[in-house]
Short mmCIF file of C-alpha atoms in Angstrom, two decimals:
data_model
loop_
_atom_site.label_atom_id
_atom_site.label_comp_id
_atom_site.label_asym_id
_atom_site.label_seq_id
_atom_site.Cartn_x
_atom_site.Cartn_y
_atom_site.Cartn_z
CA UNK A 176 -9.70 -91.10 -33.83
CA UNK A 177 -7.44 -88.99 -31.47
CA UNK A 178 -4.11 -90.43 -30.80
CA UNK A 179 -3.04 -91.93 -27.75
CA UNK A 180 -1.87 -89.46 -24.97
CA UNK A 181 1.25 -91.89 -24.50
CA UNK A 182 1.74 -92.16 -28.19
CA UNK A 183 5.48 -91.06 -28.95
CA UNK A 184 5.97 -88.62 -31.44
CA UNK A 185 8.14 -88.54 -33.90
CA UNK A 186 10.73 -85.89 -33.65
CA UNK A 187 12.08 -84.62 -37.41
CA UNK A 188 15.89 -84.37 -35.41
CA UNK A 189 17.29 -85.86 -32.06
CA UNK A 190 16.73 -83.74 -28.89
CA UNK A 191 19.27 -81.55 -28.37
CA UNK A 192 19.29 -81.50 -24.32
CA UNK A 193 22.56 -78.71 -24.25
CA UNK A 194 20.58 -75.74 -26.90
CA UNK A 195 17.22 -76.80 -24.94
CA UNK A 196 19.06 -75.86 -21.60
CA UNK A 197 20.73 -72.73 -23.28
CA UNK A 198 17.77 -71.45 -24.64
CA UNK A 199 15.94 -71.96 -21.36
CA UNK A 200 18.70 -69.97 -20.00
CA UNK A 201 18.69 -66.93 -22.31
CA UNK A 202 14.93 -66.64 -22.41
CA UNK A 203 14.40 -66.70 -18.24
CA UNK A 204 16.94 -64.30 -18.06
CA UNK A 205 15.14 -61.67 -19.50
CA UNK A 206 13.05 -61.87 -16.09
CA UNK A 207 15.57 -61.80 -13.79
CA UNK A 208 18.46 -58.80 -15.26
CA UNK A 209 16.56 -56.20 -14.74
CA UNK A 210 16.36 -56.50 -11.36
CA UNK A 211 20.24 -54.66 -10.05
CA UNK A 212 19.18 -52.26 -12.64
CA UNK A 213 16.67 -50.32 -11.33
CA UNK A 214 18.24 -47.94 -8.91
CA UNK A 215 20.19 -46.59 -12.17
CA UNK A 216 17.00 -46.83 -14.12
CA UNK A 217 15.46 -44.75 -11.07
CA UNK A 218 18.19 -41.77 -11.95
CA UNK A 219 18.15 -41.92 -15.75
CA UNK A 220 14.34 -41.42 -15.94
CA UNK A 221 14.39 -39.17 -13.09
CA UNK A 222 11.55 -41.18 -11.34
CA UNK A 223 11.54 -42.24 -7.59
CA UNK A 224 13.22 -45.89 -7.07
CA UNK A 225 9.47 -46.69 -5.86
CA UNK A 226 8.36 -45.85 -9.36
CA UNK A 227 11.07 -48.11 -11.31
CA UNK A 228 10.37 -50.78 -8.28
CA UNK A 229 7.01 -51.22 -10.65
CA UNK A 230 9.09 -52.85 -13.43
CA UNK A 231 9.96 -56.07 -11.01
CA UNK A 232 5.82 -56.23 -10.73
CA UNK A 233 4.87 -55.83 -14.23
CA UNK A 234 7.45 -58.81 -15.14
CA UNK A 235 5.68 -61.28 -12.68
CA UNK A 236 1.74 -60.24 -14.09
CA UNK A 237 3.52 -60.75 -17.75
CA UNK A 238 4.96 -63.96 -16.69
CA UNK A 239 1.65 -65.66 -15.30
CA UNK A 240 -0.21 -64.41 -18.47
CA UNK A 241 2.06 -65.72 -20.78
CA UNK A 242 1.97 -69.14 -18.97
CA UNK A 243 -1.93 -68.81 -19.15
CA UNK A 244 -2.50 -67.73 -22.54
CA UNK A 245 0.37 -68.71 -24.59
CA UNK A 246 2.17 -71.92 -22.97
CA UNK A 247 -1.22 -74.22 -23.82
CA UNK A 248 -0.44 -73.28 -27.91
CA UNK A 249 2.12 -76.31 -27.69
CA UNK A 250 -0.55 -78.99 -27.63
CA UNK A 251 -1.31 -78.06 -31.06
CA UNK A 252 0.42 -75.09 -32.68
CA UNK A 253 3.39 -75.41 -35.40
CA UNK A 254 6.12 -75.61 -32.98
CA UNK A 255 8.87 -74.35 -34.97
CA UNK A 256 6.23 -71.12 -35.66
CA UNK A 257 5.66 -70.08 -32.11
CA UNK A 258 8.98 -70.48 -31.23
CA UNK A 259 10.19 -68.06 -33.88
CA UNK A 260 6.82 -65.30 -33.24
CA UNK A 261 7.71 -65.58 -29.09
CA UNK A 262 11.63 -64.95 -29.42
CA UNK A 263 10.88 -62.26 -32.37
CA UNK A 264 8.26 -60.49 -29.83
CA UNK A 265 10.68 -60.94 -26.95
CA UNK A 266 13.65 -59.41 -28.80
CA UNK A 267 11.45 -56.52 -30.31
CA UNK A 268 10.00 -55.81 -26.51
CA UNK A 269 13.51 -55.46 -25.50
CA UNK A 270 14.45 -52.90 -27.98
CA UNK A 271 11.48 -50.94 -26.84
CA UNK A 272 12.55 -51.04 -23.15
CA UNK A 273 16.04 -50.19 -24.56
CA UNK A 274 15.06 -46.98 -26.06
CA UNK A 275 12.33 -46.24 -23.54
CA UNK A 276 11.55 -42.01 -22.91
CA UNK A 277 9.80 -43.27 -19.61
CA UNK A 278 8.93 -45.33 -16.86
CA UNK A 279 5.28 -46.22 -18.46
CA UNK A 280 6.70 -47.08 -21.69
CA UNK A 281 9.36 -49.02 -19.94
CA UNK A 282 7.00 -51.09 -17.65
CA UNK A 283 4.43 -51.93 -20.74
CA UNK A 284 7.51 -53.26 -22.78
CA UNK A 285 8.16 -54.71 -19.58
CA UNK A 286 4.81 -56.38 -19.60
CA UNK A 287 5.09 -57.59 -23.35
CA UNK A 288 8.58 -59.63 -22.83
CA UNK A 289 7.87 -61.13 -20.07
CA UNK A 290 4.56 -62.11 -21.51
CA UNK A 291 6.43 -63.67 -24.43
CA UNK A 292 9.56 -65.00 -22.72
CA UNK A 293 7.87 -68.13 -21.48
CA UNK A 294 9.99 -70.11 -23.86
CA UNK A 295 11.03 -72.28 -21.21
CA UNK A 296 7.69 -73.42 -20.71
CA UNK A 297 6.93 -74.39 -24.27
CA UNK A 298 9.93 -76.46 -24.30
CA UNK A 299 10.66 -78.30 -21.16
CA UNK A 300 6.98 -80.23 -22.29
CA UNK A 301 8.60 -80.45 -25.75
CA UNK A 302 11.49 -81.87 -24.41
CA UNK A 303 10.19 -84.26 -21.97
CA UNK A 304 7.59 -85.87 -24.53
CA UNK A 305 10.74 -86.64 -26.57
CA UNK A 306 13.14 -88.01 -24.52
CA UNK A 307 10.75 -90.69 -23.20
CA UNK A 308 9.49 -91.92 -20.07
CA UNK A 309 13.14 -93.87 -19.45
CA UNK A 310 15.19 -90.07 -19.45
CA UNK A 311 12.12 -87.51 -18.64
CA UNK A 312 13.58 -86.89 -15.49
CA UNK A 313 17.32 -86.51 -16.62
CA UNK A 314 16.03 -84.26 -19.51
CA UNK A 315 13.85 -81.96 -17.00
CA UNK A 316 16.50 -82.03 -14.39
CA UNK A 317 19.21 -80.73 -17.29
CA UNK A 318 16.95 -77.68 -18.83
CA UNK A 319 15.54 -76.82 -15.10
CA UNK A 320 19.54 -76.22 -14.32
CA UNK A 321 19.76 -74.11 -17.46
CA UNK A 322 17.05 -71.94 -16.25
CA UNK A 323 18.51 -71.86 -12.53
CA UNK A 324 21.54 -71.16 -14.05
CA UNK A 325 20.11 -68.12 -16.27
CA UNK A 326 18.17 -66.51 -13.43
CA UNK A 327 21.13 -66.38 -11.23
CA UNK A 328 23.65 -65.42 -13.55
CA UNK A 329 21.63 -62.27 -15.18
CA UNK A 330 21.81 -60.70 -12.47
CA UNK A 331 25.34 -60.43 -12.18
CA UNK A 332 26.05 -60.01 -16.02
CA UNK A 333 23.19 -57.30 -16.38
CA UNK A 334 24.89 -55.37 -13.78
CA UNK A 335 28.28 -55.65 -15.23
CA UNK A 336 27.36 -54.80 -18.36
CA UNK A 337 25.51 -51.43 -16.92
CA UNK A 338 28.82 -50.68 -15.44
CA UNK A 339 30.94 -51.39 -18.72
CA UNK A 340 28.79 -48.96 -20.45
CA UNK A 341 27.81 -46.72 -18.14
CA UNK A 342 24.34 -47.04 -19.30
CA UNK A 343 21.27 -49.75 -17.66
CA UNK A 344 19.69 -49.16 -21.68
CA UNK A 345 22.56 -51.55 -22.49
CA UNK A 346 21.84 -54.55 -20.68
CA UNK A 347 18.58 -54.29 -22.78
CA UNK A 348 20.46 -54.43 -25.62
CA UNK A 349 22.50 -57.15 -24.97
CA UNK A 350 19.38 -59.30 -24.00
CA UNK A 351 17.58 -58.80 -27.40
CA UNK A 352 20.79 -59.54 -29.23
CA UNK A 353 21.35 -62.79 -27.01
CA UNK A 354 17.38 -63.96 -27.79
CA UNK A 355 17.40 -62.31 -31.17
CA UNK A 356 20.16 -65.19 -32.22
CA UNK A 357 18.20 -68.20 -30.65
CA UNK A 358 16.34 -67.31 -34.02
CA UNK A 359 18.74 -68.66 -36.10
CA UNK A 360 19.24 -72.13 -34.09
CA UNK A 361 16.11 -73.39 -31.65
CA UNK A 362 13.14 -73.66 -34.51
CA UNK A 363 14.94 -76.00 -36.81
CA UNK A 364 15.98 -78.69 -34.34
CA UNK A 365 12.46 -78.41 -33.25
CA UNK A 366 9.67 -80.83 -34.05
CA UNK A 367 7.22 -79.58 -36.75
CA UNK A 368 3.94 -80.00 -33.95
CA UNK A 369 4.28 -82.22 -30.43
CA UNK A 370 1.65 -84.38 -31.47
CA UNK A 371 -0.92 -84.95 -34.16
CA UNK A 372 -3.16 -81.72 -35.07
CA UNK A 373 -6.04 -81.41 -32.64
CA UNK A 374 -9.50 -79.90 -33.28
CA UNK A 375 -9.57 -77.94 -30.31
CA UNK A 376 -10.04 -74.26 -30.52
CA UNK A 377 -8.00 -71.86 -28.74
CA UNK A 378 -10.50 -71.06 -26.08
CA UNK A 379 -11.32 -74.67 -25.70
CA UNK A 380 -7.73 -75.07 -25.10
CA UNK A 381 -7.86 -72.70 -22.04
CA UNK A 382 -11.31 -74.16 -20.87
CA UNK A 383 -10.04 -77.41 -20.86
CA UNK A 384 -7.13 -76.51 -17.80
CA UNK A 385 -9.23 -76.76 -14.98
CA UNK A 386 -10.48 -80.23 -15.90
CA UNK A 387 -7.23 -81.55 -16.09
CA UNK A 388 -6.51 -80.92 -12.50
CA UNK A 389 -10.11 -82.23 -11.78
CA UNK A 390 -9.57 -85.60 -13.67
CA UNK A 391 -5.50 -86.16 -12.70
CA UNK A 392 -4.38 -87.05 -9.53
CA UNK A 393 -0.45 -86.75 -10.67
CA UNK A 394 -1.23 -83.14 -11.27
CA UNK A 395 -3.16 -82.56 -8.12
CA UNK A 396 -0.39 -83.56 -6.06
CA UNK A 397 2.58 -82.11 -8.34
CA UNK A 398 0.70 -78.81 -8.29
CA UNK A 399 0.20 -78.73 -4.41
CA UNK A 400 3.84 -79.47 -4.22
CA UNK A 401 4.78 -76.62 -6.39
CA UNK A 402 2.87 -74.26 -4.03
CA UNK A 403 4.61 -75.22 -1.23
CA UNK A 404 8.16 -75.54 -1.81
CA UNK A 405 7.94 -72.23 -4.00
CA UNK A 406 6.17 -70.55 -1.04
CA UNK A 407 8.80 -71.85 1.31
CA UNK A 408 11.65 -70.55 -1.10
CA UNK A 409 9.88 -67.42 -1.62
CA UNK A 410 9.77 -66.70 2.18
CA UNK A 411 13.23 -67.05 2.62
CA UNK A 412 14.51 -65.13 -0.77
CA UNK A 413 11.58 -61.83 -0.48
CA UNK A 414 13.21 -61.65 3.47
CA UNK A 415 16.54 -62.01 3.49
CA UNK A 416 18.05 -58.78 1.71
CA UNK A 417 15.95 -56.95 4.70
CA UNK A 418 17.72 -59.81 7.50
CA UNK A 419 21.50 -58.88 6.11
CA UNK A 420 20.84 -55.03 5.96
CA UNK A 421 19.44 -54.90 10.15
CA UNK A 422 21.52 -55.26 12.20
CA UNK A 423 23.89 -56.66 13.55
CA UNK A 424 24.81 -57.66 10.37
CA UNK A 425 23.95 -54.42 8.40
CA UNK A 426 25.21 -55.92 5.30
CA UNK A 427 24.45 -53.83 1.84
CA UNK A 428 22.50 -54.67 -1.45
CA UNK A 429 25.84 -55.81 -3.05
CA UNK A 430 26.29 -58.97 0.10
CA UNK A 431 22.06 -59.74 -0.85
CA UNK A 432 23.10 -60.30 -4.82
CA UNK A 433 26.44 -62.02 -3.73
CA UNK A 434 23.86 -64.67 -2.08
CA UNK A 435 22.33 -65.83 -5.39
CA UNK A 436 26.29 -66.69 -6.77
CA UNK A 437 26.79 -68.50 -3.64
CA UNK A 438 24.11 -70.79 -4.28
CA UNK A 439 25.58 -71.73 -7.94
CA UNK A 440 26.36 -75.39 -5.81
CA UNK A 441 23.47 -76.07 -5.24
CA UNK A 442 22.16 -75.28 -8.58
CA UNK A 443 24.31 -77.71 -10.32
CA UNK A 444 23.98 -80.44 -7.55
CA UNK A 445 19.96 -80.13 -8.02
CA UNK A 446 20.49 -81.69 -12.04
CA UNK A 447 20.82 -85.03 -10.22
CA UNK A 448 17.45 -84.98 -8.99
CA UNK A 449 16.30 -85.70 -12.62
CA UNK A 450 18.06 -89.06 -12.91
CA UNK A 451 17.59 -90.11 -9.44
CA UNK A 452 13.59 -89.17 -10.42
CA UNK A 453 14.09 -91.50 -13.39
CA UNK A 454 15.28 -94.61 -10.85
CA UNK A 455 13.17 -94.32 -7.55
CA UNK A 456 9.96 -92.56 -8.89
CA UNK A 457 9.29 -88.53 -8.35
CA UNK A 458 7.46 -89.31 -4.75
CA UNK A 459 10.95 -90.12 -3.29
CA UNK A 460 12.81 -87.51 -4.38
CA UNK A 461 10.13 -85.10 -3.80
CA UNK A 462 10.27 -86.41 -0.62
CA UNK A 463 14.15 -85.97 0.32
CA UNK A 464 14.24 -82.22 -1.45
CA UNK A 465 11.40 -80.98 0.71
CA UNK A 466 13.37 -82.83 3.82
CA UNK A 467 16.77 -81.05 2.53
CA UNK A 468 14.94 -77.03 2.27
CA UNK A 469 13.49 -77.79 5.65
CA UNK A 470 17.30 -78.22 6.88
CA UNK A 471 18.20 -75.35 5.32
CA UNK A 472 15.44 -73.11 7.33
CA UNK A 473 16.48 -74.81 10.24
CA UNK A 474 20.03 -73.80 9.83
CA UNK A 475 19.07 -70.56 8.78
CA UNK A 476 16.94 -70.01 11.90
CA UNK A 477 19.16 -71.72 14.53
CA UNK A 478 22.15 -68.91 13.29
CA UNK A 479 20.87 -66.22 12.13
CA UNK A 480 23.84 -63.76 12.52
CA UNK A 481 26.39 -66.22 10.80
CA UNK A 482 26.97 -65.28 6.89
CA UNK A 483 28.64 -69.08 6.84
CA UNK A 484 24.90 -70.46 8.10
CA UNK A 485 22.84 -68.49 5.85
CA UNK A 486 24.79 -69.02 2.84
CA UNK A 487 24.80 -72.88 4.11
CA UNK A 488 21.08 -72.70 5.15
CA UNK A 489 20.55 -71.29 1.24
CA UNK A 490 22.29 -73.83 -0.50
CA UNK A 491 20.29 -76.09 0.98
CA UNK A 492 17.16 -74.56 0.48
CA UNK A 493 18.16 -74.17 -3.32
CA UNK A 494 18.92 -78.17 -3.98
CA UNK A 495 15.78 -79.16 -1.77
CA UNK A 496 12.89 -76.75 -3.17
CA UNK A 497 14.83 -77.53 -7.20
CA UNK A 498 14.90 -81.58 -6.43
CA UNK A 499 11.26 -81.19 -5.92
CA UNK A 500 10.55 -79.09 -8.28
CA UNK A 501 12.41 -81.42 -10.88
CA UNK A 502 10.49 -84.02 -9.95
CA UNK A 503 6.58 -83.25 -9.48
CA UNK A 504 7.41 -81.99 -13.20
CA UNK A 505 8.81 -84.91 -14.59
CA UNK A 506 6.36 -87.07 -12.82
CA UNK A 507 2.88 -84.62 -14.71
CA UNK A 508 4.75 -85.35 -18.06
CA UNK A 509 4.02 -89.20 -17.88
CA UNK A 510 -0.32 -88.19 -18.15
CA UNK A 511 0.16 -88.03 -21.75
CA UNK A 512 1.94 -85.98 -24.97
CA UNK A 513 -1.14 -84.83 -25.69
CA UNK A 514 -2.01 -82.56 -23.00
CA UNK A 515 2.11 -81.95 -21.81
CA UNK A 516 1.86 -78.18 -22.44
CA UNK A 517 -1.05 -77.58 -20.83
CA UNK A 518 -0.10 -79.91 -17.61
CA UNK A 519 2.88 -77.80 -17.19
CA UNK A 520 1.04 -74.64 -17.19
CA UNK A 521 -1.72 -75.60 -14.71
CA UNK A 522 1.68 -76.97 -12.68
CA UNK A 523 3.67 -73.45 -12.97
CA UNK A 524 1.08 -71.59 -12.19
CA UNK A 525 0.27 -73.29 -9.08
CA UNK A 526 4.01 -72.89 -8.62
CA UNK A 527 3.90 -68.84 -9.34
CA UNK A 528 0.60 -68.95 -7.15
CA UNK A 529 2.91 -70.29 -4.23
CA UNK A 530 5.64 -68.22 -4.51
CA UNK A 531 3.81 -65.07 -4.80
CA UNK A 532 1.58 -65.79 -1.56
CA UNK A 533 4.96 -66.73 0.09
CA UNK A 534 6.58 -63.54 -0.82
CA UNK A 535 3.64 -61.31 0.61
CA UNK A 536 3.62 -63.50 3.60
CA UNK A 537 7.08 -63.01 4.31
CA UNK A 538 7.65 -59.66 3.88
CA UNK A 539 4.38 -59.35 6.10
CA UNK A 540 5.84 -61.58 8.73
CA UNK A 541 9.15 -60.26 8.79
CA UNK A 542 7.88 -55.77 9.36
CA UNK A 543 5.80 -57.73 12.47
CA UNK A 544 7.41 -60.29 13.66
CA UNK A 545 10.95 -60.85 12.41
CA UNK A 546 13.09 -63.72 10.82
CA UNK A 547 12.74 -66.51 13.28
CA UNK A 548 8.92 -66.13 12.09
CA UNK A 549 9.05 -66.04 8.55
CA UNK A 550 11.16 -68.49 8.37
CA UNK A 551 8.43 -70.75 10.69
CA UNK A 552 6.23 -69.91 7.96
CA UNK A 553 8.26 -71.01 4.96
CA UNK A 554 9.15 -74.17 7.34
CA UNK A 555 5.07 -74.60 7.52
CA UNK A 556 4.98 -74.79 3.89
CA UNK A 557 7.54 -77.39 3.74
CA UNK A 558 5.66 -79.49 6.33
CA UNK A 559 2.47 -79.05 4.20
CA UNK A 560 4.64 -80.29 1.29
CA UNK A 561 5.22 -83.63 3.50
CA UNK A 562 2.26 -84.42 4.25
CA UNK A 563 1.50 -83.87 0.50
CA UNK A 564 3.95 -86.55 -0.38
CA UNK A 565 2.95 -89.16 2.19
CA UNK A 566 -0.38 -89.07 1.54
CA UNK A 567 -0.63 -89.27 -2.19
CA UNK A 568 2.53 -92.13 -1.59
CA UNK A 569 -0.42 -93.56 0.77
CA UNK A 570 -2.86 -93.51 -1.82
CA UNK A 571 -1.19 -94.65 -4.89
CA UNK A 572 -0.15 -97.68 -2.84
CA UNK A 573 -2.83 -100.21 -4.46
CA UNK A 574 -1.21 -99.06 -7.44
CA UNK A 575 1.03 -101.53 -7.62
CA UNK A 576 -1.68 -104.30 -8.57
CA UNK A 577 -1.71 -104.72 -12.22
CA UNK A 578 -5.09 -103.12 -13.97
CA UNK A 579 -5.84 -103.12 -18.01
CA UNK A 580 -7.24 -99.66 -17.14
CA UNK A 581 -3.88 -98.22 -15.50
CA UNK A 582 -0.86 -97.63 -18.04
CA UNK A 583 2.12 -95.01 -17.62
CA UNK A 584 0.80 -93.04 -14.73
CA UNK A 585 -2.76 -92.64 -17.20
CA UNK A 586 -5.94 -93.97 -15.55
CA UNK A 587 -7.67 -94.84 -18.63
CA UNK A 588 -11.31 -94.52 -18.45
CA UNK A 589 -13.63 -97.69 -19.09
CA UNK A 590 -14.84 -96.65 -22.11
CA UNK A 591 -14.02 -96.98 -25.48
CA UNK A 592 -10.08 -96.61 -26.50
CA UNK A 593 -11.40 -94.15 -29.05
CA UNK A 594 -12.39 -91.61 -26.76
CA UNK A 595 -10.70 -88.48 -26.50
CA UNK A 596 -7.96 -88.20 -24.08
CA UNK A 597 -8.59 -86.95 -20.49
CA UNK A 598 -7.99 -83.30 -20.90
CA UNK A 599 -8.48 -82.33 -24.31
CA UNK A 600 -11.79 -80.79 -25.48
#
């Protein structure tokens, strides 16, 4: 008999919520430093910055594969194993890029450690199952700031350790040795496997992701949430280097990367969205961060030469579009332990779906039209995200009747309790 999908595991040591966050930290990082790099990475290889512009690409396709093909492993994999083979990969990859002769080798180690740094993926699931329904939300809300913190905060170390050194290949460096030494700490205070072995194969593993989103509501609505508030976010972040540099503002790269530093606030205000999640139910906070990012538009649109509005208008945009994301990923993680992995992929990449529509539309909207229309688009989104909320808060109203089929956010099916869980092949 398959276990329950609400059956707790359990762990072989407590949850360590502070190394979760860290390592969620040092592993999304390696997305996110390259980035102020590539103008020197431009000169060093001798290739146009257009060329070295490919590396930001070949992170993203990386990214969205490894959340495909490797992030679903966690329903049934040794966990402690495929932690240690993904940082190992990721820390090798890194060495290649380090020592790269060229721009193709560069981009295809590119390709490799972004395909292997989705770390965070494996173990916000992980991490969730464990800390129970009563602190999902606090436990999600506490490694999602981790990885906000890590994706702003690469930027600005890469960078500074380019200039210490004189050399981009250096950064590189210091990013395998910082993932290289998760080795030696994150597998041991790791559960052996999240759950019970299952029999599925690998491929049935992948073939099983669409019916998930077929047979769960929770993840229907979480998913179409993600695509919205990361469109809206990517709108705003893929237009607004372009909006400082025009003028009048005519403000340089260095004022665009200051931005993401100026929104460290609001990255350690959106952790509360986890416990508040916990107390009045993901739909409500989903609810007031998609309310708080379309604020932040609005101030961004209403004064759009003021530095003091955009950063303002950011911040906001940052807490609102994190809340929410907090949230429609704590609330997937109460369908089961036995499918949590695979939830969160079909969930992130709806998310990376949205966000990379909202950056084309942007950037699109912006050469034609301007700001005031981009951001109308990104402020679409955000309505769509609404409307989202209040109608899946008008469905699940008759929820609140008791049913022997409905347990934990699971509609059980009325066969028998022996059958598989919903999800699993």
């Amino acid at each position: 008999m398959e276990p329950s999908p609400l059956a707790s595991p359990a762990p072989a040591r407590p949850l360590n919520v502070p190394l979760f966050a860290l390592a969620g930290a040092v592993t999304v990082a390696n997305l996110y430093f390259p980035q102020p790099l590539l103008a020197a990475v431009a000169r060093g290889l001798e290739v146009s910055e257009r060329t070295a512009g490919l590396i930001a690409p070949a992170a993203q396709v990386g990214y969205a594969l490894g959340l495909l093909l490797l992030v679903p492993l966690a329903d049934t994999a040794r966990l402690r194993r495929l932690t240690s083979v993904l940082l190992a990969l990721t820390s090798a990859a890194l060495l290649v890029a380090a020592a790269a002769p060229d721009v193709v080798t560069l981009a295809v180690a590119t390709l490799a450690l972004s395909t292997t740094t989705v770390l965070p993926q494996v173990l916000t699931p992980v991490a969730a199952v464990l800390a129970g329904p009563r602190r999902r939300g606090r436990v999600v809300g506490l490694i999602g700031l981790g990885l906000t913190l890590g994706s702003t905060l690469s930027r600005t170390v890469s960078g500074a350790v380019a200039d210490a050194s004189g050399s981009w290949r250096a950064a590189y460096v210091v990013a395998a040795a910082a993932t290289a030494a998760l080795l030696f700490v994150l597998p041991r205070r790791l559960p052996e496997r999240l759950g019970s072995r299952s029999g599925a194969s690998y491929a049935g593993l992948l073939a099983g992701l669409p019916r998930l989103l077929v047979t769960h509501r929770e993840l229907r609505v979480s998913a179409a949430l993600g695509v919205c508030a990361f469109a809206a976010f990517s709108v705003f972040w893929a237009v607004l280097a372009f909006h400082l540099a025009a003028p009048p503002l005519g403000y340089g790269p260095g004022v665009a990367g200051l931005f993401g530093l100026l929104t460290l606030p609001a990255a350690l205000l959106s952790a509360t969205a986890g416990p508040l999640a916990d107390r009045y139910g993901p739909g409500a906070v989903n609810a007031g961060g998609l309310v708080c990012a379309g604020l932040g538009l609005g101030v961004a649109a209403l004064a759009p030469v003021s530095p003091v509005a955009l950063a303002a208008g950011a911040n906001l945009l940052v807490v609102g579009v994190s809340s929410s994301q907090v949230a429609a990923q704590a609330g997937i993680f109460a369908i089961g332990q036995a499918v949590a992995a695979r939830v969160n992929t079909v969930f992130m990449l709806a998310t990376f779906g949205g966000g990379a529509l909202g950056s084309l539309a942007g950037s699109w909207l912006y050469a034609v039209h301007g700001w005031t229309a981009a951001l109308l688009a990104a402020g679409a989104c955000v309505a769509a995200g609404l409307l989202t909320v209040a109608v899946s808060a008008r469905a699940a109203a008759p929820s609140c009747v008791p049913h022997a089929n409905r347990e934990a956010g699971v509609i059980r099916p009325h066969a028998s309790p022996e059958r598989t869980p919903q999800g699993e092949t």
